[in-house]
Tab-separated table of C-alpha atoms in Angstrom:
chain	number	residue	atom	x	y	z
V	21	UNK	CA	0.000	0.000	0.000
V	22	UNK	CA	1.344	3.560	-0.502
V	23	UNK	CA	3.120	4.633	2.205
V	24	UNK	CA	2.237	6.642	4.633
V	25	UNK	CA	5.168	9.880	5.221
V	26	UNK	CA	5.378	12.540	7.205
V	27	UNK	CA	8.213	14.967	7.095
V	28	UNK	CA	9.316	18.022	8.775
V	29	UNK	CA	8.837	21.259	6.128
V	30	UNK	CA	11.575	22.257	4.183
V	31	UNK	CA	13.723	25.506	5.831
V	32	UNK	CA	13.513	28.635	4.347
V	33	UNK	CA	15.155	29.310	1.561
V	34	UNK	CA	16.066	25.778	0.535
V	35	UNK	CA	15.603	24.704	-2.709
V	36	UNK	CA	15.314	21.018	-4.856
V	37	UNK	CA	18.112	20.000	-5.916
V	38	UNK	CA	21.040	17.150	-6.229
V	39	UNK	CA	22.338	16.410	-3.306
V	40	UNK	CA	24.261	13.835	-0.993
V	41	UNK	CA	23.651	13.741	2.858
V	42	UNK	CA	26.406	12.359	4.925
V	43	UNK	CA	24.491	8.829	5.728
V	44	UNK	CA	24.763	7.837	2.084
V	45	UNK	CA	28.104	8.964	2.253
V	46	UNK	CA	28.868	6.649	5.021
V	47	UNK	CA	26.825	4.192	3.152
V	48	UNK	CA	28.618	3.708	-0.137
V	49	UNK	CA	32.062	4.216	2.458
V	50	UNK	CA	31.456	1.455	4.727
V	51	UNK	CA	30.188	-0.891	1.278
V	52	UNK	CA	33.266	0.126	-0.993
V	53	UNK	CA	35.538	-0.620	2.135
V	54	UNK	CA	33.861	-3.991	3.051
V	55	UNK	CA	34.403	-4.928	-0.724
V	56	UNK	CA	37.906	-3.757	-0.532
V	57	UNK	CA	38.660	-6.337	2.511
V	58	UNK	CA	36.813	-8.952	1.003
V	59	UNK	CA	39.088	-9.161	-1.955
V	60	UNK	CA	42.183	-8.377	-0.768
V	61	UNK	CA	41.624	-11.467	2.101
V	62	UNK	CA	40.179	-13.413	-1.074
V	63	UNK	CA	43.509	-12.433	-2.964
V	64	UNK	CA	45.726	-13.651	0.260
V	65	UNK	CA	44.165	-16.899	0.493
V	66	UNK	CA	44.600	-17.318	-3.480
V	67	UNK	CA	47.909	-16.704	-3.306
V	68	UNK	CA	49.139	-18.447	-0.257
V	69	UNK	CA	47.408	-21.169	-1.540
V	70	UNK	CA	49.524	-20.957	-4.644
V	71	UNK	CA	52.780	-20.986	-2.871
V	72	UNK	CA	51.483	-23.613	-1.412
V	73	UNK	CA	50.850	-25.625	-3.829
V	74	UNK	CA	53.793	-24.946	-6.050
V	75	UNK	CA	56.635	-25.261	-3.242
V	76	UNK	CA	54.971	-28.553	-2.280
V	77	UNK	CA	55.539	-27.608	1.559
V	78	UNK	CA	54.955	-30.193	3.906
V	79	UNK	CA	55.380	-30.212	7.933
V	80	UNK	CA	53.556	-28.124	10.858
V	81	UNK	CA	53.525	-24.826	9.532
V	82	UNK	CA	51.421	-26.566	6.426
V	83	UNK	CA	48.984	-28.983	8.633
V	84	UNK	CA	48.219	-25.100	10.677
V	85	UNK	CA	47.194	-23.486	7.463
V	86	UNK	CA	45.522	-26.527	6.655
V	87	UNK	CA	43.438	-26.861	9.301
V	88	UNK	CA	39.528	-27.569	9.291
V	89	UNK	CA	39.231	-23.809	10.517
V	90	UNK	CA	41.491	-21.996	7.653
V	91	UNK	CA	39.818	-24.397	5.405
V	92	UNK	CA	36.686	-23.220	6.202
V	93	UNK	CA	37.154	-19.780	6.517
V	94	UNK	CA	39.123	-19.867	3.150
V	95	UNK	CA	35.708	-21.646	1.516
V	96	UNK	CA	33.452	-18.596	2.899
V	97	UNK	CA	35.644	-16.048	1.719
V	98	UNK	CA	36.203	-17.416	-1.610
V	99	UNK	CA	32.554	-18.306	-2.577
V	100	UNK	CA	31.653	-14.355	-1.356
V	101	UNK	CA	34.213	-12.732	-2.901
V	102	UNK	CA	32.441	-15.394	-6.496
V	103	UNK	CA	29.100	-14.056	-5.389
V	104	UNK	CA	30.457	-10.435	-5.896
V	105	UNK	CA	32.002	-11.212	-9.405
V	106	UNK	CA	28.635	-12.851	-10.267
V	107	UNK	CA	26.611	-9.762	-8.284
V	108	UNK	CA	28.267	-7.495	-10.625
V	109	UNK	CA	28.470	-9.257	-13.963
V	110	UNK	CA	24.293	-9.264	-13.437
V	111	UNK	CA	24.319	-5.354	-12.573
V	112	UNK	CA	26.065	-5.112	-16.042
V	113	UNK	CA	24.978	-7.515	-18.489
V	114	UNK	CA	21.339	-8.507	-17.173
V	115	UNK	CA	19.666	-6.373	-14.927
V	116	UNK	CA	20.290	-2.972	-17.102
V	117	UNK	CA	17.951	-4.608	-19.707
V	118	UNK	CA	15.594	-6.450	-17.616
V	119	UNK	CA	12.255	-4.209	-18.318
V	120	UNK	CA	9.390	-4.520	-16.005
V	121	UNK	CA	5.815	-2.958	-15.750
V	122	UNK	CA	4.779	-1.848	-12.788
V	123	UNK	CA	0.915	-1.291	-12.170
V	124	UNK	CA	-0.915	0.905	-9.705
V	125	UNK	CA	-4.343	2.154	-9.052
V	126	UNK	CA	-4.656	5.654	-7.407
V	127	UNK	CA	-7.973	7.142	-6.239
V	128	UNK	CA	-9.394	10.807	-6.846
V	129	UNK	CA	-12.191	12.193	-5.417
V	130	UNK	CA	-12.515	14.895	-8.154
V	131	UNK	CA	-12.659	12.507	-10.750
V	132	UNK	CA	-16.452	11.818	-11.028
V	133	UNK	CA	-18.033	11.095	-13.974
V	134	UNK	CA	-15.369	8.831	-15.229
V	135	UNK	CA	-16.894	5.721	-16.783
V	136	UNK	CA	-13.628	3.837	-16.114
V	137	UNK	CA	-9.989	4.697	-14.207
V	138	UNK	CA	-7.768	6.753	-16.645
V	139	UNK	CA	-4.883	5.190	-17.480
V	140	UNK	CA	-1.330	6.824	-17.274
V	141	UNK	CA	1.797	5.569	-18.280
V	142	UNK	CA	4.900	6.986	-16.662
V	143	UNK	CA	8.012	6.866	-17.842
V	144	UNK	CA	11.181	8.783	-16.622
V	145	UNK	CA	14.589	8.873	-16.704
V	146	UNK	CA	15.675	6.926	-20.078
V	147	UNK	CA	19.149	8.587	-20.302
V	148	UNK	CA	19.253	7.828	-23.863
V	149	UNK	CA	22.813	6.681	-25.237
V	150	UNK	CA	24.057	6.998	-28.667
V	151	UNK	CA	24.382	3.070	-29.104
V	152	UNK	CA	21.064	0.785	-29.380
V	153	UNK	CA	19.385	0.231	-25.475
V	154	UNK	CA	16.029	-0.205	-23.532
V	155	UNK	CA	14.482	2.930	-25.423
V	156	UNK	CA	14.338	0.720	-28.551
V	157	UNK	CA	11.729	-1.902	-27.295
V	158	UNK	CA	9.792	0.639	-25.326
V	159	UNK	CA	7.266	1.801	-27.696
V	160	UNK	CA	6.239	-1.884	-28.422
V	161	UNK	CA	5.984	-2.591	-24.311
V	162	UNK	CA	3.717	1.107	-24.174
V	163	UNK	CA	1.416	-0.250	-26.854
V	164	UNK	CA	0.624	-3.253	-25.223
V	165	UNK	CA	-0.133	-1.352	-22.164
V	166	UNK	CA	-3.049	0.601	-24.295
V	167	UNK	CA	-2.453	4.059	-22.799
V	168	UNK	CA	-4.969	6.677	-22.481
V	169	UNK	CA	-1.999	8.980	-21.601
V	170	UNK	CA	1.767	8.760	-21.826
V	171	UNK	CA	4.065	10.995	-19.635
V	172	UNK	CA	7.956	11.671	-19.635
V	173	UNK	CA	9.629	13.077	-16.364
V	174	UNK	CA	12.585	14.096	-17.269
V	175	UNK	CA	16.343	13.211	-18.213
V	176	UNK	CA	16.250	12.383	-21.389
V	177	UNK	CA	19.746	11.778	-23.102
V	178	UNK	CA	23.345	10.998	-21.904
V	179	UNK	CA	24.904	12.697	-24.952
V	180	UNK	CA	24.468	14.600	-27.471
V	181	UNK	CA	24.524	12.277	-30.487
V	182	UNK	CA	21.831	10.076	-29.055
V	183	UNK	CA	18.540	13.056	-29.499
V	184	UNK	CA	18.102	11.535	-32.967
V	185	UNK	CA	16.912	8.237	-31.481
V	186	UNK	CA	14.766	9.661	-28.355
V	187	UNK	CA	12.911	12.041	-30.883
V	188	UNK	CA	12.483	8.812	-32.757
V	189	UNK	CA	10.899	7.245	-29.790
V	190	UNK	CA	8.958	10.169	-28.483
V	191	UNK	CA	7.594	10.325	-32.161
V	192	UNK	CA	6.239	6.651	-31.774
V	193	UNK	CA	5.280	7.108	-28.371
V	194	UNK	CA	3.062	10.049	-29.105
V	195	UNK	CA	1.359	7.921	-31.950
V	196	UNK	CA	0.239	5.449	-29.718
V	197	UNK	CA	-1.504	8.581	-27.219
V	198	UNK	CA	-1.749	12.248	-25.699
V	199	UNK	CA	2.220	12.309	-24.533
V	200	UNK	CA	3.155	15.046	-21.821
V	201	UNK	CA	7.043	15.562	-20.963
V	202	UNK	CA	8.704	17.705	-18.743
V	203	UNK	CA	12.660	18.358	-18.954
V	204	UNK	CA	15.034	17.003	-16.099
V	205	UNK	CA	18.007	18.215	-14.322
V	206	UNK	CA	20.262	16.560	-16.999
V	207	UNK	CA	17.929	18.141	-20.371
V	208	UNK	CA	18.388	21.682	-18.197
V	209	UNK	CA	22.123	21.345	-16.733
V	210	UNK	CA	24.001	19.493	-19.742
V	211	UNK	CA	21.769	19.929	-22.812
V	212	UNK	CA	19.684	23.014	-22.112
V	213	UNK	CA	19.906	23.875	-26.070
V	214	UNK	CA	19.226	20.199	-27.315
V	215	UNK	CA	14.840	20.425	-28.390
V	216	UNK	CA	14.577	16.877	-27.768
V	217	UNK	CA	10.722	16.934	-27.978
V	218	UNK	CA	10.964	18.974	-31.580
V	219	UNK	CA	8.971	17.552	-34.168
V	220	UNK	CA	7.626	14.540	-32.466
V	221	UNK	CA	4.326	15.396	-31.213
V	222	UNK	CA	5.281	15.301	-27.588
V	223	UNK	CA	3.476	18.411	-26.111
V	224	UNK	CA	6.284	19.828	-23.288
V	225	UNK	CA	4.846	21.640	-19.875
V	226	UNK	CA	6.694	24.285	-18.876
V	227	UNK	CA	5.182	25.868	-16.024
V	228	UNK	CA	1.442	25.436	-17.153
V	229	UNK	CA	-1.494	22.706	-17.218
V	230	UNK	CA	-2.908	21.136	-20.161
V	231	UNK	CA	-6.654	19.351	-19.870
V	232	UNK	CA	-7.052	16.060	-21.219
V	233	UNK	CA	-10.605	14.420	-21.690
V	234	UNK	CA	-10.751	10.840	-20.420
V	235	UNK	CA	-13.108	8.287	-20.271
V	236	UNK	CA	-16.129	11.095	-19.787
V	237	UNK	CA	-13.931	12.742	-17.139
V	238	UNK	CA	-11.549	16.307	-17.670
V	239	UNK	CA	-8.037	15.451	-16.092
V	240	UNK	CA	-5.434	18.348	-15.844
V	241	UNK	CA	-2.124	17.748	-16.158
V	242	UNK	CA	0.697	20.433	-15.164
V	243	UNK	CA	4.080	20.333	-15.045
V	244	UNK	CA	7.668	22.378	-14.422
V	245	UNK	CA	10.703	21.874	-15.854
V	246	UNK	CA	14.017	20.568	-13.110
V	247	UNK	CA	15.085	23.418	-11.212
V	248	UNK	CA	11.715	25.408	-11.804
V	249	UNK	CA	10.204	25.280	-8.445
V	250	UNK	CA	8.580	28.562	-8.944
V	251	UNK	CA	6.875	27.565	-11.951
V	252	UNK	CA	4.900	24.981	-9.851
V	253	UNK	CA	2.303	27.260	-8.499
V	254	UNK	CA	1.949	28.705	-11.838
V	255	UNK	CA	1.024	25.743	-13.823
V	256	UNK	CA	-1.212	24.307	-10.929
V	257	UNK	CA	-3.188	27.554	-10.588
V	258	UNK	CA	-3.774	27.579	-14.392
V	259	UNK	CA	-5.786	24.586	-14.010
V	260	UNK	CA	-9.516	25.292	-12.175
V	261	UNK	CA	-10.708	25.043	-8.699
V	262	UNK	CA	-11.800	21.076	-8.005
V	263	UNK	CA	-10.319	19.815	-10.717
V	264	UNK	CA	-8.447	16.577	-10.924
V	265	UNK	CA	-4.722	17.591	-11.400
V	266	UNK	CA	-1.946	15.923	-11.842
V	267	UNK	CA	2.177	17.640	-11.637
V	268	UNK	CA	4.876	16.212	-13.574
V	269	UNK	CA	7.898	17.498	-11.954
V	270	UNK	CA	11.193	15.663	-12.231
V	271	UNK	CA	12.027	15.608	-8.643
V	272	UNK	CA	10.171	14.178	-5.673
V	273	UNK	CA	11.951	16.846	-3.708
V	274	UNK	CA	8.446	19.222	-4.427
V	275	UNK	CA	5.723	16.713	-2.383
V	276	UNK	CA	5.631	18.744	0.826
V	277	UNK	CA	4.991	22.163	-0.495
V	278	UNK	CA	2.415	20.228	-3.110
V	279	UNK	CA	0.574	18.561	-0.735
V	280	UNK	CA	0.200	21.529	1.341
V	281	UNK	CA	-2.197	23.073	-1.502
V	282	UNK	CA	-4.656	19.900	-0.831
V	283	UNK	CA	-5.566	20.742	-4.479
V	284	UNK	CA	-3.349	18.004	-6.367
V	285	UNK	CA	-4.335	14.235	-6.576
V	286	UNK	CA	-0.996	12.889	-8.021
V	287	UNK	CA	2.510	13.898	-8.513
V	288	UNK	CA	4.957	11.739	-10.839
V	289	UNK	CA	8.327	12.124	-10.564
V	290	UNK	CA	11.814	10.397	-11.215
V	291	UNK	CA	15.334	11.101	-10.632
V	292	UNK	CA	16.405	8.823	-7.872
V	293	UNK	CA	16.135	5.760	-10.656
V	294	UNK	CA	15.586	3.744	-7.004
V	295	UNK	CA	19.328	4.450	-6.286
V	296	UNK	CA	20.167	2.713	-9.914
V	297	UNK	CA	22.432	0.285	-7.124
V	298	UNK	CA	20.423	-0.956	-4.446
V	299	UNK	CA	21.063	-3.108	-1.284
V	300	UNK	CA	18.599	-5.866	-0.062
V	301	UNK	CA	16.966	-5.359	2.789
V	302	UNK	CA	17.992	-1.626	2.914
V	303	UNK	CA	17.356	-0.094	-1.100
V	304	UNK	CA	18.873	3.024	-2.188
V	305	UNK	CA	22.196	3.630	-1.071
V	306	UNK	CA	22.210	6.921	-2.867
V	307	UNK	CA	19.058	9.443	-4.268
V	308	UNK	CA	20.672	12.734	-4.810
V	309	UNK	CA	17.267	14.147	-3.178
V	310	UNK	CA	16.749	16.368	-0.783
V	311	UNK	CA	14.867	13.818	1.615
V	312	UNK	CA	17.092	10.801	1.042
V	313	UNK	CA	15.536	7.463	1.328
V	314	UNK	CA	11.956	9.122	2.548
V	315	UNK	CA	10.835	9.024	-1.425
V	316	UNK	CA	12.927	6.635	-3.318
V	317	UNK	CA	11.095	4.549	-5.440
V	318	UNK	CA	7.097	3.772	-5.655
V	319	UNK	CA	3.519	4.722	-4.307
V	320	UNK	CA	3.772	7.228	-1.112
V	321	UNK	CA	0.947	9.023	0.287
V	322	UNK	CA	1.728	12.617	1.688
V	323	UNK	CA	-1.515	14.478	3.220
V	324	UNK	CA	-3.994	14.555	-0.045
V	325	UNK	CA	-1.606	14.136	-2.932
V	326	UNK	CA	-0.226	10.628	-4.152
V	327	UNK	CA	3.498	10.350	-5.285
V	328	UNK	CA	5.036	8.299	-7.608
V	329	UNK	CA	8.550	7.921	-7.558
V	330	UNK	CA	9.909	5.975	-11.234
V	331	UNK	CA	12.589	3.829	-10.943
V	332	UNK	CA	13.260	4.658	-14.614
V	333	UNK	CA	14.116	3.058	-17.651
V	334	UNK	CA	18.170	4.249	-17.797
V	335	UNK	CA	21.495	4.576	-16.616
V	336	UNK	CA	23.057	7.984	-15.155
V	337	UNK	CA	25.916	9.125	-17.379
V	338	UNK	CA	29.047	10.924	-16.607
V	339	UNK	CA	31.175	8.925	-14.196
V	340	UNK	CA	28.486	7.231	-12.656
V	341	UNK	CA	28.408	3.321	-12.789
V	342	UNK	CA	26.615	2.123	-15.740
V	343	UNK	CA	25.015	-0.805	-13.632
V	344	UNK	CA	21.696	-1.394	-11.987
V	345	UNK	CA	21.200	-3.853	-9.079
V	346	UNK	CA	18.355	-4.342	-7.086
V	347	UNK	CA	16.591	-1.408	-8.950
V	348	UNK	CA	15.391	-2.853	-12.501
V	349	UNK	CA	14.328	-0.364	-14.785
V	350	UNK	CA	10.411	0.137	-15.072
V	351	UNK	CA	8.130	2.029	-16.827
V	352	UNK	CA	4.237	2.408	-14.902
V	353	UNK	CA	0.846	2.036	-15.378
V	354	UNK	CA	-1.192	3.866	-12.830
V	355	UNK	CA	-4.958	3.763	-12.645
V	356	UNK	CA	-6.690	7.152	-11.866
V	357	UNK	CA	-9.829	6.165	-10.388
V	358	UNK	CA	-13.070	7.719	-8.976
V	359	UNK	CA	-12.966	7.035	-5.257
V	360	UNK	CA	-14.760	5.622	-3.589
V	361	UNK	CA	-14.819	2.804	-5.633
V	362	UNK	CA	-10.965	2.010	-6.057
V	363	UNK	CA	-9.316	1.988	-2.630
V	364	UNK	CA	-5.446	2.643	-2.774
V	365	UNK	CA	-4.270	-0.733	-4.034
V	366	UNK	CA	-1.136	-2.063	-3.560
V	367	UNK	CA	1.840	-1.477	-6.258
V	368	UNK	CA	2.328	-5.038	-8.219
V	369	UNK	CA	4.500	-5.785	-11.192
V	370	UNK	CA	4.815	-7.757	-14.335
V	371	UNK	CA	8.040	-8.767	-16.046
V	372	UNK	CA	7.725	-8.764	-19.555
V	373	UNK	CA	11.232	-9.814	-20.441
């Protein structure tokens, strides 16, 4: 079920924005140096073993290195330093490519009149590459999905050679339905003079609120580019009074001061990509957000307003890892319905590869 958050308000003057707190700091510290042991132990036992081996000692000093105990320990470390290899082999080659749908249904109270629960899809964060990827398959998976909306939350390319082939998939996206995009923090910070939405019938919000007609039911959606707080309040009052609305905005950072309007059913948003490498047990080990792990990935509930925080569909660029583990890469369906008929129902997902 979406979960339930409180969280002090944001002080004065503070704005969204990329950021690392010192836990996830001592996170990704205390991981990278617990790797760093593992393998140099591993690497000690491989090549004492060696010697071993190759000077064909025999005698005391032999039987004590030897013994059930070192043999064990040797075993343990060994087969978790393979895991790792094998851990990290799967971020790489498999899990990068392993697309999933997520489904969830979301209830409005403004949304009478609807003869059946709007479908969105969300996608976010495809970090387009020059060479072939995810994006290629994705208008095929959308299809199948039978859209009555399509939305992009930002981040759209890597580099600068690969806006020929996200225009091409906007273009068959917005075949297929309505599509809505806003720009994230890499379109505005790296590629601010790249139109990646030119020409392919992707309509972009910039700080305003566009009405759709679903289904019998009139569905506003607004939106605001990364880094555009201010344009928030603009696009949301451009919609009317009691209407369903719903705010693209690339960052999740936004949910307090949104949910304090009480006017706003659903936010989607992006950016974290679920912390792209994720721990069991624990998740993100980094978001870049301003409230950490509070909003990392899925369904939240904050006062009247539903969140949705994408994994995504790609792979930060730059010097960042190009792995994902623990965090596959998703594109979702969510179900706007009339309450009270649809309860908040729980987030569930289907693997199509």
């Amino acid at each position: 079920h979406p979960r339930q958050v409180q969280v002090p308000p944001r002080p004065a003057g503070e704005s969204a924005g990329v950021t690392v707190c010192a836990s996830e700091r001592i996170v990704v510290l205390a991981v990278l140096c617990s790797l760093a042991l593992l393998y140099v132990a591993a690497g000690g036992m491989l090549v004492r073993a060696g010697r071993d081996w190759l000077a064909g000692r025999r005698g005391r000093e032999q039987a004590r290195r030897h013994s059930r105990s070192y043999l064990w320990r040797r075993r343990v470390v060994l087969a978790m330093a393979a895991a790792g290899v094998v851990c990290m082999a799967y971020g790489y080659f498999i899990e990068p490519g392993w697309l999933e749908v997520t489904r969830v249904r979301v209830a409005s109270d403004r949304l009478g009149g609807a003869a059946r629960p709007v479908r969105i899809v969300q996608i976010s964060d495809i970090h387009c590459e020059a060479c072939a990827g995810p994006v290629e398959e994705l208008p095929d998976i959308v299809a199948g999905i039978k859209p009555d909306v399509i939305v992009f939350t930002g981040d759209a390319i890597n580099k600068r050679e690969a806006a020929g082939r996200f225009r091409r998939c906007m273009s068959r996206l917005a075949a297929i339905a309505p599509t809505l995009a806003v720009r994230g923090n890499w379109d505005t910070d790296y590629f601010p003079d790249v139109d990646v939405f030119g020409g392919t019938g992707v309509e972009q919000l910039e700080g305003r609120a566009v009405k759709l007609t679903v289904a019998g039911a009139d569905v506003w959606f607004a939106g605001a580019a990364a880094h555009s707080e201010d344009d928030i309040s603009t696009a949301l009052d451009s919609a009317p009074d009691g209407a369903c609305k719903v705010l693209l905005c690339h960052y999740p950072d936004p949910i307090l001061e949104v949910a304090a309007r009480g006017d706003v059913d659903l936010q989607l948003s992006g950016h974290i990509h679920g912390g792209q490498i994720a721990l069991p047990f624990y998740g993100a080990m980094v978001t870049l957000a301003r409230h950490g792990k509070r909003f990392e990935r899925g369904l939240y509930r904050v006062g009247p307003t539903s969140l949705y925080v994408s994994r995504g569909i790609g792979m930060d660029g730059g010097r960042a890892p190009r792995v994902r583990f623990c965090s596959r890469p998703e594109r979702t369906l969510i179900e706007l319905a009339p309450a009270p008929a649809a309860a908040f129902a729980p987030a569930t997902a289907e693997k199509t590869r």
